[in-house]
Short mmCIF file of N, CA and C in Angstrom, two decimals:
data_model
loop_
_atom_site.label_atom_id
_atom_site.label_comp_id
_atom_site.label_asym_id
_atom_site.label_seq_id
_atom_site.Cartn_x
_atom_site.Cartn_y
_atom_site.Cartn_z
N UNK A 1 203.31 227.67 171.89
CA UNK A 1 201.91 227.57 172.28
C UNK A 1 201.06 228.16 171.17
N UNK A 2 199.99 227.53 170.91
CA UNK A 2 199.15 227.92 169.79
C UNK A 2 198.22 229.07 170.18
N UNK A 3 198.01 230.00 169.23
CA UNK A 3 197.13 231.14 169.46
C UNK A 3 195.66 230.75 169.46
N UNK A 4 195.32 229.59 168.88
CA UNK A 4 193.91 229.21 168.85
C UNK A 4 193.37 228.93 170.25
N UNK A 5 194.22 228.52 171.17
CA UNK A 5 193.77 228.35 172.56
C UNK A 5 193.41 229.71 173.14
N UNK A 6 194.25 230.70 172.87
CA UNK A 6 193.98 232.05 173.38
C UNK A 6 192.68 232.60 172.79
N UNK A 7 192.49 232.40 171.50
CA UNK A 7 191.24 232.88 170.87
C UNK A 7 190.03 232.15 171.45
N UNK A 8 190.15 230.85 171.64
CA UNK A 8 189.04 230.07 172.20
C UNK A 8 188.73 230.51 173.63
N UNK A 9 189.77 230.78 174.41
CA UNK A 9 189.56 231.27 175.78
C UNK A 9 188.89 232.63 175.79
N UNK A 10 189.33 233.52 174.89
CA UNK A 10 188.73 234.85 174.81
C UNK A 10 187.26 234.76 174.41
N UNK A 11 186.96 233.91 173.44
CA UNK A 11 185.57 233.74 173.00
C UNK A 11 184.73 233.15 174.13
N UNK A 12 185.28 232.20 174.86
CA UNK A 12 184.55 231.61 175.99
C UNK A 12 184.31 232.64 177.08
N UNK A 13 185.32 233.43 177.39
CA UNK A 13 185.17 234.48 178.42
C UNK A 13 184.08 235.47 178.05
N UNK A 14 184.06 235.86 176.79
CA UNK A 14 183.05 236.80 176.31
C UNK A 14 181.65 236.20 176.46
N UNK A 15 181.54 234.94 176.12
CA UNK A 15 180.26 234.26 176.20
C UNK A 15 179.79 234.09 177.64
N UNK A 16 180.72 233.82 178.54
CA UNK A 16 180.38 233.65 179.96
C UNK A 16 179.73 234.92 180.49
N UNK A 17 180.25 236.06 180.08
CA UNK A 17 179.75 237.34 180.58
C UNK A 17 178.52 237.86 179.83
N UNK A 18 178.18 237.24 178.74
CA UNK A 18 177.03 237.69 177.96
C UNK A 18 175.73 237.39 178.72
N UNK A 19 174.79 238.32 178.69
CA UNK A 19 173.51 238.06 179.34
C UNK A 19 172.76 236.94 178.62
N UNK A 20 172.01 236.17 179.38
CA UNK A 20 171.22 235.09 178.78
C UNK A 20 169.77 235.25 179.20
N UNK A 21 168.91 234.86 178.30
CA UNK A 21 167.48 234.86 178.59
C UNK A 21 167.04 233.42 178.78
N UNK A 22 165.83 233.24 179.17
CA UNK A 22 165.31 231.89 179.38
C UNK A 22 164.89 231.28 178.05
N UNK A 23 164.55 230.01 178.09
CA UNK A 23 164.00 229.34 176.92
C UNK A 23 165.04 229.00 175.87
N UNK A 24 164.68 229.25 174.64
CA UNK A 24 165.54 228.89 173.51
C UNK A 24 166.87 229.63 173.57
N UNK A 25 166.86 230.90 173.97
CA UNK A 25 168.11 231.67 174.06
C UNK A 25 169.08 231.03 175.05
N UNK A 26 168.59 230.55 176.17
CA UNK A 26 169.43 229.88 177.15
C UNK A 26 169.98 228.58 176.58
N UNK A 27 169.16 227.85 175.88
CA UNK A 27 169.61 226.62 175.24
C UNK A 27 170.70 226.87 174.21
N UNK A 28 170.54 227.93 173.44
CA UNK A 28 171.57 228.31 172.47
C UNK A 28 172.87 228.71 173.16
N UNK A 29 172.76 229.45 174.26
CA UNK A 29 173.92 229.85 175.04
C UNK A 29 174.65 228.62 175.55
N UNK A 30 173.90 227.69 176.12
CA UNK A 30 174.51 226.46 176.65
C UNK A 30 175.25 225.70 175.55
N UNK A 31 174.62 225.55 174.40
CA UNK A 31 175.24 224.80 173.31
C UNK A 31 176.50 225.50 172.81
N UNK A 32 176.46 226.83 172.68
CA UNK A 32 177.62 227.57 172.22
C UNK A 32 178.76 227.48 173.23
N UNK A 33 178.45 227.58 174.52
CA UNK A 33 179.47 227.41 175.56
C UNK A 33 180.10 226.03 175.44
N UNK A 34 179.28 225.02 175.25
CA UNK A 34 179.79 223.65 175.12
C UNK A 34 180.74 223.52 173.94
N UNK A 35 180.43 224.16 172.83
CA UNK A 35 181.31 224.13 171.66
C UNK A 35 182.63 224.85 171.94
N UNK A 36 182.55 225.97 172.64
CA UNK A 36 183.77 226.72 172.98
C UNK A 36 184.65 225.93 173.95
N UNK A 37 184.02 225.21 174.88
CA UNK A 37 184.78 224.35 175.79
C UNK A 37 185.55 223.29 175.00
N UNK A 38 184.91 222.74 174.00
CA UNK A 38 185.56 221.73 173.15
C UNK A 38 186.75 222.33 172.40
N UNK A 39 186.60 223.55 171.93
CA UNK A 39 187.69 224.21 171.21
C UNK A 39 188.88 224.43 172.14
N UNK A 40 188.61 224.85 173.37
CA UNK A 40 189.69 225.05 174.35
C UNK A 40 190.36 223.72 174.65
N UNK A 41 189.57 222.69 174.87
CA UNK A 41 190.12 221.36 175.17
C UNK A 41 190.97 220.85 174.01
N UNK A 42 190.50 221.02 172.80
CA UNK A 42 191.27 220.59 171.62
C UNK A 42 192.60 221.33 171.53
N UNK A 43 192.59 222.61 171.83
CA UNK A 43 193.83 223.38 171.82
C UNK A 43 194.81 222.92 172.87
N UNK A 44 194.31 222.62 174.07
CA UNK A 44 195.18 222.11 175.12
C UNK A 44 195.78 220.76 174.74
N UNK A 45 195.01 219.96 174.03
CA UNK A 45 195.48 218.63 173.64
C UNK A 45 196.67 218.71 172.69
N UNK A 46 196.85 219.83 172.02
CA UNK A 46 197.94 219.98 171.06
C UNK A 46 199.28 220.34 171.72
N UNK A 47 199.27 220.63 173.02
CA UNK A 47 200.52 220.93 173.70
C UNK A 47 201.42 219.71 173.65
N UNK A 48 202.72 219.95 173.50
CA UNK A 48 203.65 218.83 173.44
C UNK A 48 204.90 219.13 174.25
N UNK A 49 205.64 218.08 174.59
CA UNK A 49 206.87 218.21 175.37
C UNK A 49 208.01 218.65 174.47
N UNK A 50 208.81 219.62 174.96
CA UNK A 50 209.94 220.11 174.19
C UNK A 50 211.20 220.30 175.03
N UNK A 51 211.08 220.35 176.34
CA UNK A 51 212.22 220.65 177.20
C UNK A 51 213.27 219.55 177.11
N UNK A 52 214.54 219.96 177.21
CA UNK A 52 215.63 218.99 177.15
C UNK A 52 216.50 219.01 178.40
N UNK A 53 216.55 220.10 179.12
CA UNK A 53 217.35 220.19 180.34
C UNK A 53 216.59 219.58 181.52
N UNK A 54 217.31 218.93 182.42
CA UNK A 54 216.72 218.21 183.53
C UNK A 54 215.69 218.98 184.34
N UNK A 55 216.07 220.15 184.81
CA UNK A 55 215.15 220.90 185.66
C UNK A 55 213.96 221.43 184.88
N UNK A 56 214.15 221.69 183.59
CA UNK A 56 213.03 222.14 182.76
C UNK A 56 212.10 220.98 182.43
N UNK A 57 212.66 219.79 182.25
CA UNK A 57 211.84 218.61 181.98
C UNK A 57 210.91 218.33 183.16
N UNK A 58 211.44 218.49 184.38
CA UNK A 58 210.61 218.28 185.57
C UNK A 58 209.46 219.28 185.63
N UNK A 59 209.75 220.55 185.35
CA UNK A 59 208.69 221.56 185.33
C UNK A 59 207.67 221.26 184.25
N UNK A 60 208.17 220.85 183.09
CA UNK A 60 207.27 220.54 181.99
C UNK A 60 206.38 219.35 182.32
N UNK A 61 206.94 218.34 182.99
CA UNK A 61 206.14 217.20 183.41
C UNK A 61 205.01 217.63 184.32
N UNK A 62 205.31 218.55 185.21
CA UNK A 62 204.28 219.09 186.10
C UNK A 62 203.20 219.82 185.30
N UNK A 63 203.62 220.58 184.30
CA UNK A 63 202.66 221.31 183.47
C UNK A 63 201.81 220.35 182.63
N UNK A 64 202.39 219.27 182.17
CA UNK A 64 201.61 218.29 181.41
C UNK A 64 200.58 217.60 182.30
N UNK A 65 200.95 217.32 183.55
CA UNK A 65 199.97 216.75 184.49
C UNK A 65 198.85 217.75 184.78
N UNK A 66 199.24 219.02 184.92
CA UNK A 66 198.24 220.08 185.14
C UNK A 66 197.30 220.17 183.94
N UNK A 67 197.86 220.09 182.73
CA UNK A 67 197.05 220.13 181.52
C UNK A 67 196.06 218.98 181.49
N UNK A 68 196.51 217.79 181.86
CA UNK A 68 195.62 216.63 181.90
C UNK A 68 194.47 216.87 182.87
N UNK A 69 194.77 217.43 184.02
CA UNK A 69 193.72 217.73 185.01
C UNK A 69 192.75 218.77 184.46
N UNK A 70 193.26 219.78 183.77
CA UNK A 70 192.39 220.81 183.18
C UNK A 70 191.48 220.19 182.11
N UNK A 71 192.05 219.32 181.29
CA UNK A 71 191.26 218.68 180.25
C UNK A 71 190.17 217.79 180.85
N UNK A 72 190.48 217.13 181.95
CA UNK A 72 189.48 216.32 182.65
C UNK A 72 188.36 217.20 183.18
N UNK A 73 188.73 218.33 183.76
CA UNK A 73 187.71 219.27 184.25
C UNK A 73 186.84 219.79 183.12
N UNK A 74 187.47 220.11 181.98
CA UNK A 74 186.70 220.59 180.82
C UNK A 74 185.72 219.52 180.35
N UNK A 75 186.17 218.29 180.30
CA UNK A 75 185.29 217.18 179.87
C UNK A 75 184.11 217.02 180.82
N UNK A 76 184.37 217.13 182.10
CA UNK A 76 183.30 216.98 183.09
C UNK A 76 182.34 218.17 183.05
N UNK A 77 182.86 219.32 182.71
CA UNK A 77 182.03 220.53 182.70
C UNK A 77 181.07 220.57 181.51
N UNK A 78 181.43 219.91 180.42
CA UNK A 78 180.59 219.91 179.22
C UNK A 78 179.14 219.52 179.49
N UNK A 79 178.90 218.34 180.05
CA UNK A 79 177.51 217.94 180.34
C UNK A 79 176.84 218.86 181.37
N UNK A 80 177.62 219.37 182.32
CA UNK A 80 177.06 220.27 183.34
C UNK A 80 176.51 221.53 182.69
N UNK A 81 177.24 222.06 181.72
CA UNK A 81 176.81 223.28 181.03
C UNK A 81 175.45 223.04 180.37
N UNK A 82 175.28 221.87 179.79
CA UNK A 82 174.04 221.58 179.07
C UNK A 82 172.87 221.26 180.00
N UNK A 83 173.14 220.74 181.19
CA UNK A 83 172.06 220.20 182.01
C UNK A 83 171.79 220.92 183.33
N UNK A 84 172.75 221.64 183.87
CA UNK A 84 172.59 222.24 185.20
C UNK A 84 171.46 223.27 185.21
N UNK A 85 170.69 223.24 186.27
CA UNK A 85 169.59 224.19 186.38
C UNK A 85 170.06 225.56 186.88
N UNK A 86 171.16 225.60 187.63
CA UNK A 86 171.69 226.84 188.18
C UNK A 86 172.75 227.42 187.25
N UNK A 87 172.32 228.34 186.39
CA UNK A 87 173.23 228.93 185.40
C UNK A 87 174.30 229.78 186.08
N UNK A 88 174.00 230.42 187.18
CA UNK A 88 175.02 231.23 187.87
C UNK A 88 176.15 230.36 188.39
N UNK A 89 175.84 229.16 188.86
CA UNK A 89 176.87 228.22 189.31
C UNK A 89 177.73 227.79 188.13
N UNK A 90 177.10 227.55 186.99
CA UNK A 90 177.83 227.16 185.79
C UNK A 90 178.76 228.28 185.36
N UNK A 91 178.26 229.50 185.36
CA UNK A 91 179.10 230.65 184.99
C UNK A 91 180.31 230.77 185.92
N UNK A 92 180.09 230.58 187.20
CA UNK A 92 181.19 230.68 188.16
C UNK A 92 182.24 229.60 187.92
N UNK A 93 181.81 228.40 187.66
CA UNK A 93 182.75 227.32 187.36
C UNK A 93 183.49 227.59 186.05
N UNK A 94 182.80 228.15 185.07
CA UNK A 94 183.44 228.51 183.81
C UNK A 94 184.49 229.59 184.03
N UNK A 95 184.17 230.60 184.83
CA UNK A 95 185.15 231.65 185.13
C UNK A 95 186.39 231.05 185.80
N UNK A 96 186.15 230.13 186.71
CA UNK A 96 187.25 229.50 187.44
C UNK A 96 188.16 228.72 186.49
N UNK A 97 187.58 227.96 185.58
CA UNK A 97 188.41 227.16 184.68
C UNK A 97 189.13 228.04 183.65
N UNK A 98 188.50 229.12 183.22
CA UNK A 98 189.19 230.05 182.31
C UNK A 98 190.40 230.66 183.02
N UNK A 99 190.24 231.05 184.27
CA UNK A 99 191.37 231.61 185.03
C UNK A 99 192.47 230.56 185.22
N UNK A 100 192.09 229.34 185.53
CA UNK A 100 193.08 228.27 185.73
C UNK A 100 193.82 227.96 184.44
N UNK A 101 193.14 227.96 183.32
CA UNK A 101 193.80 227.71 182.04
C UNK A 101 194.71 228.88 181.69
N UNK A 102 194.29 230.09 181.97
CA UNK A 102 195.14 231.26 181.72
C UNK A 102 196.42 231.18 182.54
N UNK A 103 196.31 230.76 183.80
CA UNK A 103 197.50 230.61 184.64
C UNK A 103 198.39 229.49 184.10
N UNK A 104 197.79 228.41 183.66
CA UNK A 104 198.54 227.30 183.07
C UNK A 104 199.32 227.80 181.85
N UNK A 105 198.67 228.55 181.00
CA UNK A 105 199.33 229.07 179.79
C UNK A 105 200.48 230.01 180.15
N UNK A 106 200.30 230.80 181.20
CA UNK A 106 201.39 231.69 181.63
C UNK A 106 202.58 230.87 182.10
N UNK A 107 202.33 229.79 182.83
CA UNK A 107 203.43 228.94 183.27
C UNK A 107 204.14 228.29 182.07
N UNK A 108 203.38 227.94 181.03
CA UNK A 108 204.00 227.40 179.81
C UNK A 108 204.89 228.44 179.14
N UNK A 109 204.41 229.67 179.09
CA UNK A 109 205.21 230.75 178.50
C UNK A 109 206.48 230.99 179.33
N UNK A 110 206.33 230.94 180.65
CA UNK A 110 207.50 231.10 181.52
C UNK A 110 208.52 229.99 181.28
N UNK A 111 208.04 228.78 181.10
CA UNK A 111 208.93 227.65 180.82
C UNK A 111 209.67 227.86 179.50
N UNK A 112 208.95 228.29 178.48
CA UNK A 112 209.58 228.54 177.17
C UNK A 112 210.61 229.65 177.29
N UNK A 113 210.30 230.68 178.04
CA UNK A 113 211.25 231.78 178.24
C UNK A 113 212.51 231.27 178.95
N UNK A 114 212.32 230.48 180.01
CA UNK A 114 213.47 229.95 180.74
C UNK A 114 214.33 229.04 179.88
N UNK A 115 213.70 228.29 178.99
CA UNK A 115 214.45 227.41 178.11
C UNK A 115 215.29 228.22 177.12
N UNK A 116 214.72 229.27 176.56
CA UNK A 116 215.47 230.13 175.64
C UNK A 116 216.60 230.84 176.39
N UNK A 117 216.32 231.32 177.58
CA UNK A 117 217.32 232.00 178.37
C UNK A 117 218.47 231.05 178.69
N UNK A 118 218.17 229.80 178.98
CA UNK A 118 219.19 228.81 179.28
C UNK A 118 220.07 228.55 178.05
N UNK A 119 219.43 228.44 176.87
CA UNK A 119 220.17 228.22 175.62
C UNK A 119 221.09 229.38 175.29
N UNK A 120 220.61 230.59 175.52
CA UNK A 120 221.38 231.77 175.15
C UNK A 120 222.33 232.22 176.24
N UNK A 121 222.20 231.65 177.42
CA UNK A 121 223.07 232.05 178.53
C UNK A 121 222.60 233.34 179.14
N UNK A 122 221.62 233.26 180.00
CA UNK A 122 221.03 234.44 180.64
C UNK A 122 222.00 235.13 181.57
N UNK A 123 221.53 236.05 182.36
CA UNK A 123 222.35 236.87 183.22
C UNK A 123 222.85 236.14 184.44
N UNK A 124 222.45 234.92 184.64
CA UNK A 124 222.84 234.20 185.86
C UNK A 124 224.16 233.50 185.71
#
């Protein structure tokens, strides 16, 4: 898994929590959030299939479908960030997607760990 996704998520999280003012400052915030969403989406797009064992392939397929759903949500959220009048609703949706992507990444790490453990012959 690439570290640029983690950096993009951290930058997005920081921006979500940053205070915003009205007017030009809010417009700048919206545009920067939109750019960070694109960076996260681009990072997710770089994920690839690597599992070779049957049960791991099934888990990986599930994670790839989850990734596709997350990327769809990110794409839909982009215009909302730029246009929605309720910034608090936008922030809440952004927090939700950051948490969901973090959970997705943890499941990817778990899959990679299980694959290595299987190759090396874990304690089971």
